[in-house]
mmCIF file of C-alpha atoms in Angstrom:
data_model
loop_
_atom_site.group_PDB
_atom_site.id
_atom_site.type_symbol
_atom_site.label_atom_id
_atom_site.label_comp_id
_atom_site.label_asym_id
_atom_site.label_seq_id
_atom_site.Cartn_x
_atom_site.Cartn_y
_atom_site.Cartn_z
ATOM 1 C CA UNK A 5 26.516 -1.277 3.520
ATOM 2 C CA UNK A 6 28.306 0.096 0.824
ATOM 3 C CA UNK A 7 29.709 4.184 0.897
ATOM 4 C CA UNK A 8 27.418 6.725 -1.038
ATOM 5 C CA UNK A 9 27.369 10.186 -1.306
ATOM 6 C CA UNK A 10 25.017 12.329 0.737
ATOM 7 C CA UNK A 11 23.428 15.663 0.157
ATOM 8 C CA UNK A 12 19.984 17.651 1.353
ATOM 9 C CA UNK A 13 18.098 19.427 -1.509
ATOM 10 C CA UNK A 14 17.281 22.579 -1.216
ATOM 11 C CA UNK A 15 14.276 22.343 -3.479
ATOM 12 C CA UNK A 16 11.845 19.771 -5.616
ATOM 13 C CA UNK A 17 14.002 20.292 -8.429
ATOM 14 C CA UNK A 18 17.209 20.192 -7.128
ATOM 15 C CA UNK A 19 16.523 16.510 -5.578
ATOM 16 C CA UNK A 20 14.942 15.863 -8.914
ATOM 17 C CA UNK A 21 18.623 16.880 -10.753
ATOM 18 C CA UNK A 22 20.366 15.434 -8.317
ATOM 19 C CA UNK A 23 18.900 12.356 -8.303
ATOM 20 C CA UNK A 24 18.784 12.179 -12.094
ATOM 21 C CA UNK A 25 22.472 12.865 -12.524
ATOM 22 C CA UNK A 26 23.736 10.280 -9.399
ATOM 23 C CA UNK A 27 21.222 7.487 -10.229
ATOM 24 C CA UNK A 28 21.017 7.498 -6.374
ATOM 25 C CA UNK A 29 17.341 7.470 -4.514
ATOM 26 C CA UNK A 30 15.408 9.745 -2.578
ATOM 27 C CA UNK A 31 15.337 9.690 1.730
ATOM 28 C CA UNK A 32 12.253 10.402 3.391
ATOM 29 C CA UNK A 33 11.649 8.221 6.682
ATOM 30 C CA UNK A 34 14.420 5.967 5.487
ATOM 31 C CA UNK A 35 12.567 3.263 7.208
ATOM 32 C CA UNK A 36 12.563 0.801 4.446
ATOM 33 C CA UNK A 37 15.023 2.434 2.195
ATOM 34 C CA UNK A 38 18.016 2.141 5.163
ATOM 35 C CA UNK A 39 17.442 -1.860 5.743
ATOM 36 C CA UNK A 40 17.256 -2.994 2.536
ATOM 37 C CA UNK A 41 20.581 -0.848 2.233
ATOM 38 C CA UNK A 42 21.956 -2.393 5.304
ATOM 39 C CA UNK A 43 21.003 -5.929 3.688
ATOM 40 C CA UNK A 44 22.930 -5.587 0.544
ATOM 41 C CA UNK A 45 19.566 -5.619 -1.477
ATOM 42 C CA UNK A 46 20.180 -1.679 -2.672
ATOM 43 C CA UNK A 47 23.006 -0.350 -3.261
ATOM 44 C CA UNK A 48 22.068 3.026 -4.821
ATOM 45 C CA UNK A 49 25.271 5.388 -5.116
ATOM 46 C CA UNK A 50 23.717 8.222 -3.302
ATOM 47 C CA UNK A 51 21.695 9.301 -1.235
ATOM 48 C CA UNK A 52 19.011 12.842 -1.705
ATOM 49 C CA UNK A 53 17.671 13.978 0.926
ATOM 50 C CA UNK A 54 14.171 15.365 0.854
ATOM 51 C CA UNK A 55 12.856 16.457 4.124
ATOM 52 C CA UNK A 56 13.703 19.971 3.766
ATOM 53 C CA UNK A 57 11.712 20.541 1.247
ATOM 54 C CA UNK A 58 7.917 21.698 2.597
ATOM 55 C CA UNK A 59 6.179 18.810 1.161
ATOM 56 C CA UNK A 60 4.897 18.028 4.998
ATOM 57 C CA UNK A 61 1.260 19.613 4.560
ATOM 58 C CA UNK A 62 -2.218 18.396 4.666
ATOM 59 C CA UNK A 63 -4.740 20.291 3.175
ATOM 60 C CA UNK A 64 -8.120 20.956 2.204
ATOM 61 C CA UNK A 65 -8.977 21.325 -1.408
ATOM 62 C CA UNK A 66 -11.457 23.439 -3.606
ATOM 63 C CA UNK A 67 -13.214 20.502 -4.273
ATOM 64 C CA UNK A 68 -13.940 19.032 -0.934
ATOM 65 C CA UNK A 69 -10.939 16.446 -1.059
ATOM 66 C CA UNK A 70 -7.640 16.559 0.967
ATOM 67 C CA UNK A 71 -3.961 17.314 0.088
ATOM 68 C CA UNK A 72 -1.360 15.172 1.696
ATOM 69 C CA UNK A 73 2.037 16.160 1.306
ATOM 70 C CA UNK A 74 4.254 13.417 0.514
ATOM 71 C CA UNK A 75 6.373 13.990 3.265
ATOM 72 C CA UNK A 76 3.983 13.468 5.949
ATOM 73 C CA UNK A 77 4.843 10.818 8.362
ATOM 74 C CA UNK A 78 1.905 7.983 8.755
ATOM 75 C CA UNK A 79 1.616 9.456 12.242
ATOM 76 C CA UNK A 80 0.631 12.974 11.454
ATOM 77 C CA UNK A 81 -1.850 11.360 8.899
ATOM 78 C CA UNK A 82 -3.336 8.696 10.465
ATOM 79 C CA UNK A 83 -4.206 11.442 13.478
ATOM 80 C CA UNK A 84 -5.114 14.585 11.539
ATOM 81 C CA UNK A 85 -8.841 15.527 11.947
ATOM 82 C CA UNK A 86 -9.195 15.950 8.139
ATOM 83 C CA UNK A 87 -8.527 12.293 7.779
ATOM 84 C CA UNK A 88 -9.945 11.045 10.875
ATOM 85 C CA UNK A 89 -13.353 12.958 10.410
ATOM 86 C CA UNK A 90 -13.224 12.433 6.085
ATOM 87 C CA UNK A 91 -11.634 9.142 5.953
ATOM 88 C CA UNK A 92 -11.241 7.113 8.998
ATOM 89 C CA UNK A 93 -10.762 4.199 7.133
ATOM 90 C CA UNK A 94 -7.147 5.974 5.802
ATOM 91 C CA UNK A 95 -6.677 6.354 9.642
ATOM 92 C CA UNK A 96 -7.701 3.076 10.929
ATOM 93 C CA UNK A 97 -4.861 1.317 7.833
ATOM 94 C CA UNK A 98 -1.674 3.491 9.000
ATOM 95 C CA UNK A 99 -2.596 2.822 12.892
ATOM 96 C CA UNK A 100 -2.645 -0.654 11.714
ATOM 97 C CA UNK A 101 1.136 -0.929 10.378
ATOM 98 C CA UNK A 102 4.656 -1.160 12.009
ATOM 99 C CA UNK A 103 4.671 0.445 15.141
ATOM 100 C CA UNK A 104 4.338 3.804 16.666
ATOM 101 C CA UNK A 105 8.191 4.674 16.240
ATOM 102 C CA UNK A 106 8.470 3.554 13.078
ATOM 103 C CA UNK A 107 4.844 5.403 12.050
ATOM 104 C CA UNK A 108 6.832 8.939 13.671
ATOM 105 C CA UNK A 109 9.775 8.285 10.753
ATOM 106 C CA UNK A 110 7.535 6.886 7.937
ATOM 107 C CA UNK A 111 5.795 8.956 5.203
ATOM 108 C CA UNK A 112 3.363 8.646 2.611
ATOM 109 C CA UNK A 113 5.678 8.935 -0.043
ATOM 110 C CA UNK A 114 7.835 6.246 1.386
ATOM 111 C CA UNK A 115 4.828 3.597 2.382
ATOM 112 C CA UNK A 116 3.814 3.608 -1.274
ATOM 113 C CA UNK A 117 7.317 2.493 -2.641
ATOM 114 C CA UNK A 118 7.852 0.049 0.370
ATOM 115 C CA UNK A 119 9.447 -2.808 -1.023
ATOM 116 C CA UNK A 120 7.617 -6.425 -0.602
ATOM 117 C CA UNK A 121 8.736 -8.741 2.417
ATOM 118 C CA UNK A 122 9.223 -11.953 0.553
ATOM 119 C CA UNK A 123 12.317 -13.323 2.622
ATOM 120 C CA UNK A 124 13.744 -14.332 -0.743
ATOM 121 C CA UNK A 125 13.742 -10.337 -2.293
ATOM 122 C CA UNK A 126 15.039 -9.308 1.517
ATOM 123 C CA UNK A 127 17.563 -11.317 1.816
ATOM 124 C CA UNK A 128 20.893 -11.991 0.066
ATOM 125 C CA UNK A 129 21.778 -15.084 0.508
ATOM 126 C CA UNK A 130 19.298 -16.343 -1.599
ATOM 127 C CA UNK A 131 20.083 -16.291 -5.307
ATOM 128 C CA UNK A 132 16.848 -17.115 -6.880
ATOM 129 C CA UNK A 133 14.893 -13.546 -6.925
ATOM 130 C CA UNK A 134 13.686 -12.145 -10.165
ATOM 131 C CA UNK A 135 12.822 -9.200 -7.983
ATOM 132 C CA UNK A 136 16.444 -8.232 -6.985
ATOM 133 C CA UNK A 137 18.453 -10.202 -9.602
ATOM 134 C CA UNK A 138 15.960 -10.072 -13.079
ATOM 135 C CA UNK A 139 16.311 -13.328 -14.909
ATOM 136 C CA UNK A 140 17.272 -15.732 -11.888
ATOM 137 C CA UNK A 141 14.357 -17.244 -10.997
ATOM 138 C CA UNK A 142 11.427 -17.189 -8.153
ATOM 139 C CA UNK A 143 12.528 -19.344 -5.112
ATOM 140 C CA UNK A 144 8.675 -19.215 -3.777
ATOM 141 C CA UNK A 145 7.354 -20.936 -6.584
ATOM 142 C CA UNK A 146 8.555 -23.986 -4.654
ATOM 143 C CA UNK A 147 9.658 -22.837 -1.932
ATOM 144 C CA UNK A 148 8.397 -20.820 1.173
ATOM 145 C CA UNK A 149 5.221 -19.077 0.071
ATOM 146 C CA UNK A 150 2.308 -19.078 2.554
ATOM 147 C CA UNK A 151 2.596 -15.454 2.861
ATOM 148 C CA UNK A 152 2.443 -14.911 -0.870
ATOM 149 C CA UNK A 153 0.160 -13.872 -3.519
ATOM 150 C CA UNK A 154 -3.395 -15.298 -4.750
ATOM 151 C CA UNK A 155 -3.949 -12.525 -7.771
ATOM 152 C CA UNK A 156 -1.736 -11.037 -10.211
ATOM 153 C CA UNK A 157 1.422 -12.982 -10.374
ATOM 154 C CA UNK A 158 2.980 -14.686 -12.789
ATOM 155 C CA UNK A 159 5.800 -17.202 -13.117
ATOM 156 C CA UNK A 160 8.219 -14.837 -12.380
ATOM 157 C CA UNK A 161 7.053 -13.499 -9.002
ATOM 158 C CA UNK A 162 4.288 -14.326 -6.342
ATOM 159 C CA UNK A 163 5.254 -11.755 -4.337
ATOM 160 C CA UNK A 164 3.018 -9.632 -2.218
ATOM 161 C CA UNK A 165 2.950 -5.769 -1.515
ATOM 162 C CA UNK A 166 2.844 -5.009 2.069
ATOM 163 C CA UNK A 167 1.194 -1.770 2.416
ATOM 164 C CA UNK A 168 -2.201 -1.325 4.599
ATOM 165 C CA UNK A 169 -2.128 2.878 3.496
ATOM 166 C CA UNK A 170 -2.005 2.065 -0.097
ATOM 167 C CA UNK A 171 -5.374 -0.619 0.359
ATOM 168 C CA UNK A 172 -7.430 2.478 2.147
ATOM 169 C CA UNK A 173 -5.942 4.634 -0.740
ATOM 170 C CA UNK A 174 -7.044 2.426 -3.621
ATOM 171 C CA UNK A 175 -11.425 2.393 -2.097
ATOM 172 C CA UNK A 176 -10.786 5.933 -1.612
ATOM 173 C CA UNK A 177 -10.140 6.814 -5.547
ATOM 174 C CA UNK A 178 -6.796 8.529 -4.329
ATOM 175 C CA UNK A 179 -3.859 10.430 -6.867
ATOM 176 C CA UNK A 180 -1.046 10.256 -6.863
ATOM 177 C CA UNK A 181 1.228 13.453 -8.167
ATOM 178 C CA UNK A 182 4.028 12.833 -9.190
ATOM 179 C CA UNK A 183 7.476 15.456 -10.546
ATOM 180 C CA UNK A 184 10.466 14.417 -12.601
ATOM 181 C CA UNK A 185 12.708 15.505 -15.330
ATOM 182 C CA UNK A 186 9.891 15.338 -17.963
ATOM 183 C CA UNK A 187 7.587 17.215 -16.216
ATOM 184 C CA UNK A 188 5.070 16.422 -13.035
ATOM 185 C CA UNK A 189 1.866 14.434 -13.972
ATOM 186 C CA UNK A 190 -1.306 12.446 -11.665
ATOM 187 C CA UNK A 191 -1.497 8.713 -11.864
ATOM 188 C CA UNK A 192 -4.594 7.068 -10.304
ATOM 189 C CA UNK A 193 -3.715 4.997 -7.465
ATOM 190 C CA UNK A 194 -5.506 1.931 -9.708
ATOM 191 C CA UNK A 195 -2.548 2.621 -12.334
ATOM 192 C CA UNK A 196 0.350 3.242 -9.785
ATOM 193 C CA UNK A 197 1.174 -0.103 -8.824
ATOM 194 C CA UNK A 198 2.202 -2.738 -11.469
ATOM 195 C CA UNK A 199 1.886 -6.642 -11.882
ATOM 196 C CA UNK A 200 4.797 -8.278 -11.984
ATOM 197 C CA UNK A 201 4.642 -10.281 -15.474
ATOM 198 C CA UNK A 202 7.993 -10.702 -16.773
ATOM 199 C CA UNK A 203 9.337 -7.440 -15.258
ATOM 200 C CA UNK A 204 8.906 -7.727 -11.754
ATOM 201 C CA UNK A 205 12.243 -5.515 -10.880
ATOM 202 C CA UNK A 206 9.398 -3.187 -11.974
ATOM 203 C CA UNK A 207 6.690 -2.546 -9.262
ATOM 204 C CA UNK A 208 5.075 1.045 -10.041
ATOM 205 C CA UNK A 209 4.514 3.173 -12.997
ATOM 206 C CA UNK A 210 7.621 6.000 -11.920
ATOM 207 C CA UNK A 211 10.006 6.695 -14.212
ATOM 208 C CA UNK A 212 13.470 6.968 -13.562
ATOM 209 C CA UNK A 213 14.192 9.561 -11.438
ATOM 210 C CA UNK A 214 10.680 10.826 -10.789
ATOM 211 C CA UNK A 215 9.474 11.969 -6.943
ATOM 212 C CA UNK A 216 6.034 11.444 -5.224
ATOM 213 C CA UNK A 217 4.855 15.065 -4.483
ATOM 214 C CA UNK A 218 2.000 14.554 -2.850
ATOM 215 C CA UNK A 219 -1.864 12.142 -2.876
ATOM 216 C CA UNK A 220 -4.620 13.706 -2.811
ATOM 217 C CA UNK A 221 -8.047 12.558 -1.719
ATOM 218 C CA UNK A 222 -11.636 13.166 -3.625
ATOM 219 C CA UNK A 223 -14.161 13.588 -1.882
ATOM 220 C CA UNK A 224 -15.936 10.453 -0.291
ATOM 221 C CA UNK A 225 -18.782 8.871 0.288
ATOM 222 C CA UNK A 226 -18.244 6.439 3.051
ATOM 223 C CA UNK A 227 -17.175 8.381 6.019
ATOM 224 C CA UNK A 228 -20.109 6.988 7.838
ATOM 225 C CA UNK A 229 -19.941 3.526 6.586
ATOM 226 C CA UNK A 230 -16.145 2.405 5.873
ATOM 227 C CA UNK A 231 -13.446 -0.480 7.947
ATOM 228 C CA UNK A 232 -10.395 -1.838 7.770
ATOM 229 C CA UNK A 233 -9.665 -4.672 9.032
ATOM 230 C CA UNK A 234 -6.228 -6.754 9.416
ATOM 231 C CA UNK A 235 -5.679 -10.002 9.804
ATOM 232 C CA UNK A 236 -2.131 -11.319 10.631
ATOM 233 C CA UNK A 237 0.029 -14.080 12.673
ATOM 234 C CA UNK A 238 0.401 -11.235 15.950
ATOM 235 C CA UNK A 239 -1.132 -7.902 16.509
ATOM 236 C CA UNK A 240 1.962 -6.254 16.907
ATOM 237 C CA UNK A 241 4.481 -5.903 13.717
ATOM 238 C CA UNK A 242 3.534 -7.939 11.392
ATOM 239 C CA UNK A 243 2.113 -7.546 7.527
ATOM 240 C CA UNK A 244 -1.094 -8.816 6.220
ATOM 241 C CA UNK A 245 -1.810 -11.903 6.220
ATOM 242 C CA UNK A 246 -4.921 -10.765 4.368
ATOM 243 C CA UNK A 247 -6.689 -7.361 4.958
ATOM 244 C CA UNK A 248 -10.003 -5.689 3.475
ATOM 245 C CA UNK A 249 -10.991 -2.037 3.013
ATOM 246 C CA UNK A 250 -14.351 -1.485 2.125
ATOM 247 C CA UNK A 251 -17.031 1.858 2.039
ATOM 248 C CA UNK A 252 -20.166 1.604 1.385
ATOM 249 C CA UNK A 253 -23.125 4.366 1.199
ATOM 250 C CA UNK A 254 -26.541 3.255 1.770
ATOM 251 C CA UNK A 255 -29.684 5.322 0.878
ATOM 252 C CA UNK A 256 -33.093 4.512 1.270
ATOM 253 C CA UNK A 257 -32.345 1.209 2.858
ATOM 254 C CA UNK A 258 -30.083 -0.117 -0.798
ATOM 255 C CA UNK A 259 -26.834 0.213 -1.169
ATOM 256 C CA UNK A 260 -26.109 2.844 -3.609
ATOM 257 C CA UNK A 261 -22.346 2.483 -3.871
ATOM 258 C CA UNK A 262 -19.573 0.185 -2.633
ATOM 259 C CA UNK A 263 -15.916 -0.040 -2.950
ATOM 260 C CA UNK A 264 -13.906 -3.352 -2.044
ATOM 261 C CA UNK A 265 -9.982 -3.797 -1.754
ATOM 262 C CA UNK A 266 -8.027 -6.711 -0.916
ATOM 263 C CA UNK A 267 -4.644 -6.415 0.689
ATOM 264 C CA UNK A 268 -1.615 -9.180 1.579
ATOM 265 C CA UNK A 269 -2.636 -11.148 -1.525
ATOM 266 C CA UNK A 270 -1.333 -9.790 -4.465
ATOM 267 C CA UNK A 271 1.472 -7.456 -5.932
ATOM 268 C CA UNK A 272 -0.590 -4.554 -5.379
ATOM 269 C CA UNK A 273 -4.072 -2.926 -3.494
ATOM 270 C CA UNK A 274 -6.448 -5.687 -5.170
ATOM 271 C CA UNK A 275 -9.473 -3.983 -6.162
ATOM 272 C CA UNK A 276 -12.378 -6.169 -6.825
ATOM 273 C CA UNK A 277 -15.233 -4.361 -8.737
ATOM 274 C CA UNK A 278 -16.980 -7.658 -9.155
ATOM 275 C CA UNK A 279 -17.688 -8.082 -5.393
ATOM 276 C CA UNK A 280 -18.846 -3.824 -5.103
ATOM 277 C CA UNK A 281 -21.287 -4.762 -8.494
ATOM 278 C CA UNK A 282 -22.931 -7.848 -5.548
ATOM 279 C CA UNK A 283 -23.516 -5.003 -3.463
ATOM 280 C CA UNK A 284 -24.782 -1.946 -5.097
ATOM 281 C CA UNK A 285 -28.561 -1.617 -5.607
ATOM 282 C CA UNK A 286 -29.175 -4.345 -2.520
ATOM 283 C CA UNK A 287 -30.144 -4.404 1.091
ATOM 284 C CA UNK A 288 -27.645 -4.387 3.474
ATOM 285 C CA UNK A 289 -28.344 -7.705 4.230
ATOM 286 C CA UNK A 290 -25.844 -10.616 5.655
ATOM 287 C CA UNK A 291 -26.346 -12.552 2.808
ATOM 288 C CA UNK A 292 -25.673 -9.795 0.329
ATOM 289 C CA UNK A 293 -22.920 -9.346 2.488
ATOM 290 C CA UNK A 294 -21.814 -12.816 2.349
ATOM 291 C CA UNK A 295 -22.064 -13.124 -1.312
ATOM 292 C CA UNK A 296 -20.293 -10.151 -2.073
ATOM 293 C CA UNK A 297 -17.177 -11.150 0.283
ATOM 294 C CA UNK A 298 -17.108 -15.184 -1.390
ATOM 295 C CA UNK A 299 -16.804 -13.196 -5.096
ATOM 296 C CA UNK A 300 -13.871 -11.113 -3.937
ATOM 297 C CA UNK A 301 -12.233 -14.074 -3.689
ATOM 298 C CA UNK A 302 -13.038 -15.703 -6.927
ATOM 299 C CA UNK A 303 -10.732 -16.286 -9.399
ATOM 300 C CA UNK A 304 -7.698 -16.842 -6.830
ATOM 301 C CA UNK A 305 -4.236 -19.290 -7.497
ATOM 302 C CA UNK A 306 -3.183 -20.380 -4.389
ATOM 303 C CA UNK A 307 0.058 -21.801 -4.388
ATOM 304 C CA UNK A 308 1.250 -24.992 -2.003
ATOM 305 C CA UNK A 309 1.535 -23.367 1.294
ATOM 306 C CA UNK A 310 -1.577 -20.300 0.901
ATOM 307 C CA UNK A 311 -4.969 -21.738 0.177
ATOM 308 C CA UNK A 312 -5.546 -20.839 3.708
ATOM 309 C CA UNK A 313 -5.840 -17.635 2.429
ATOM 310 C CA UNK A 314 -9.137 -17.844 0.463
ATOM 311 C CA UNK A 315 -11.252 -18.226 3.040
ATOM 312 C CA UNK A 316 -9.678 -15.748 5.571
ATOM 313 C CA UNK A 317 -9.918 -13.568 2.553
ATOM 314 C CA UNK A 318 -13.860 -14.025 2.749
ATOM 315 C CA UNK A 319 -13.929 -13.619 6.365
ATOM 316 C CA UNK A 320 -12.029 -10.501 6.256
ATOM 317 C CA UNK A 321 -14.012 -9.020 3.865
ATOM 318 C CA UNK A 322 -17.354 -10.062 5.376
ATOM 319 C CA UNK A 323 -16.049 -9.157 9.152
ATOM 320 C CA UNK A 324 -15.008 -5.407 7.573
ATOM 321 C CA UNK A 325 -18.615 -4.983 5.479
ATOM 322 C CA UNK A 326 -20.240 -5.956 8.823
ATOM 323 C CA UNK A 327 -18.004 -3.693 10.524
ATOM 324 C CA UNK A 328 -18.212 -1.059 8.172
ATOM 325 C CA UNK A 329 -22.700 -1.003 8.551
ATOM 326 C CA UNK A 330 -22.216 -0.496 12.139
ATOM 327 C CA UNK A 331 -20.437 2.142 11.986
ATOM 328 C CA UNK A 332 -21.963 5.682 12.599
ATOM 329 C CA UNK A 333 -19.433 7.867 11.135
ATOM 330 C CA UNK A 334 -16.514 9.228 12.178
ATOM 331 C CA UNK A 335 -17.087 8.879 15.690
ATOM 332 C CA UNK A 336 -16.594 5.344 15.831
ATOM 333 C CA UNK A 337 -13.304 5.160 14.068
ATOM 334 C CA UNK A 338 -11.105 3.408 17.045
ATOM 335 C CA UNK A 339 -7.531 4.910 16.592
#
C-alpha cells in the first residue's frame, strides 16, 4: 500500500472540499475501499474520513417512506424495525452478504460503490482489465468468466456488480441523494448504476468528488408479499451466483403490481419490467409464476463458462415469487 494523507471532516462540506482539492476518496466502513488499497488496485492520495459526520440516522418521512443515512452500517439496517416491518425484503438482502463482522463495519453508502469481484479488476497481476487500466483489454472475454455477466456488457467488460442491498433497493423504487461541489441532487436508483460500454472505469452516475448522503425509501407495496433469495457456491461469504428480489401486491385474487430484479448477472441491479408486465393483472398462479420467471431471463449472452446461469436465473426468480406469495407480512421475514 502506498502512503496517503489522512484527515476526519468535521462536516459534509468540509469532506466534500477536501476531497475535491486531494483527489483522494471518502472512508466509511473501509471494507472494500482498504483491500483494494492493500491490492495495489487504488491508490487514491488521501484518505477523508466521514464517520463523524451524523449521517448515521434512519428515519421516517412525511410521506410514509424511510430515511437512511448513508453512514449506517448494513447491520443497523438490516435489523431496524422500520426496515424489518416496511421492507423485509431490504433486510433479508444485507443479512444475506459478507458476514456479521464485516456487516458491523459496512454502510450503505459504501455497499453501493462496492467495486465488482472479477479476479481480473482485483487483482494486479493481471494486465488485461479495462476496469482498472482503460484501454487494455477484458481478460474474461476468454478467460475465467462463469461468475460473470448475462445483461449489459459489452466488449469491454462482462463484469458483474456484487451487491445484494442495491437488488432490494432497485424493486423498492429507492433515491439516492447525493452532495458535491455543484450542489446536492436525487438520482433514482434505476439511473445510479451505469453499463459499462466503452467506459467501464465508469460504474455510477457520481461526479468527481460527489458524496452519497443518504437513500431514501417510498413507500411500498409489498411488505406482505416480497423475497430475496440468493443463490451461490457456499452459504457463507460468497457473492451471487444469481439472486432475485421480487414484491408483489395482490388484490382481489390478481396481481395488481409486481416488481422483479435480477442480481449476480449484470453490471448493475437488473430490473426486468418485461417479466413484472407477465404478472400484473393475473392470478397468482404457478404458471403465471413460471412464465414470468423464464422472461426475466430472456434476452441473456452467456459467455463460455455461464450459461449455467440462465436457468438458475429462472429458478431463482420462480423459488423467490413462490416465496414471496407465502409470505404473510412482516412476520415471516427470517433474519
Amino acid at each position: 500500500m502506498r502512503t496517503f494523507d489522512f484527515r476526519h471532516a468535521v462536516s459534509v462540506d468540509d469532506a466534500i472540499r477536501s476531497v475535491a482539492e486531494t483527489g483522494g476518496a471518502y472512508l466509511a466502513g473501509g471494507t472494500n475501499l482498504v483491500d483494494l488499497m492493500k491490492n495495489g488496485v487504488l491508490q487514491p492520495p488521501a484518505l477523508v474520513d466521514i464517520r463523524r459526520l451524523g449521517l448515521s440516522e434512519v428515519a421516517s418521512t412525511e410521506a410514509g417512506g424511510v430515511r437512511i443515512g448513508a453512514g449506517v452500517t448494513n447491520s443497523a439496517l438490516a435489523n431496524h424495525q422500520l426496515v424489518r416491518s416496511q421492507y423485509p425484503v431490504l433486510s433479508q438482502a444485507l443479512l444475506s452478504g459478507a458476514t456479521t463482522q464485516l456487516r458491523n463495519m459496512a454502510t450503505v453508502g459504501g455497499n453501493l460503490l462496492q467495486r465488482t469481484r472479477c479476479p481480473y479488476f482485483m487483482q494486479t497481476e493481471f494486465d488485461r482489465c479495462n476496469k482498472r487500466v482503460p484501454n487494455s483489454g477484458c481478460a474474461a472475454l476468454d478467460g475465467f468468466n462463469r461468475e460473470h455477466a448475462l445483461f449489459g456488457t459489452s466488449s469491454h467488460c462482462v463484469a458483474t456488480n456484487p451487491s445484494d442491498m442495491a437488488v432490494a433497493l432497485t424493486i423498492l423504487d429507492a433515491v439516492v441523494h447525493v452532495q458535491g461541489p455543484g450542489g446536492s441532487r436525487s438520482v433514482p436508483i434505476t439511473e445510479f448504476f451505469t453499463v459499462p460500454g466503452d467506459t467501464p472505469q465508469r460504474e455510477n452516475c457520481l461526479q468527481p468528488a460527489e458524496l452519497i448522503t443518504a437513500v431514501e425509501l417510498p413507500p411500498s407495496p409489498y411488505a406482505a408479499h416480497s423475497w430475496y433469495l440468493k443463490l451461490r457456491d457456499r452459504h457463507s461469504y460468497a457473492f451471487a451466483l444469481v439472486s432475485a428480489a421480487v414484491g408483489i401486491e395482490v388484490s382481489g385474487g390478481v396481481i395488481v403490481s409486481a416488481a422483479v430484479a435480477l442480481g449476480g448477472v449484470a453490471p448493475m441491479p437488473w430490473r426486468v419490467p418485461a417479466a413484472e408486465a407477465i404478472l400484473i393483472g393475473q392470478p397468482p398462479e404457478d404458471t403465471v409464476l413460471r412464465a414470468a420467471a423464464e422472461r426475466a431471463l430472456a434476452g441473456a449472452r452467456p459467455l463460455n463458462q455461464n450459461g449455467f446461469k440462465i436457468p438458475l436465473g429462472r429458478s431463482a426468480v420462480h423459488r423467490a415469487l413462490v416465496r414471496a406469495l407465502d409470505t404473510v407480512g412482516p412476520a415471516a421475514h427470517q433474519g
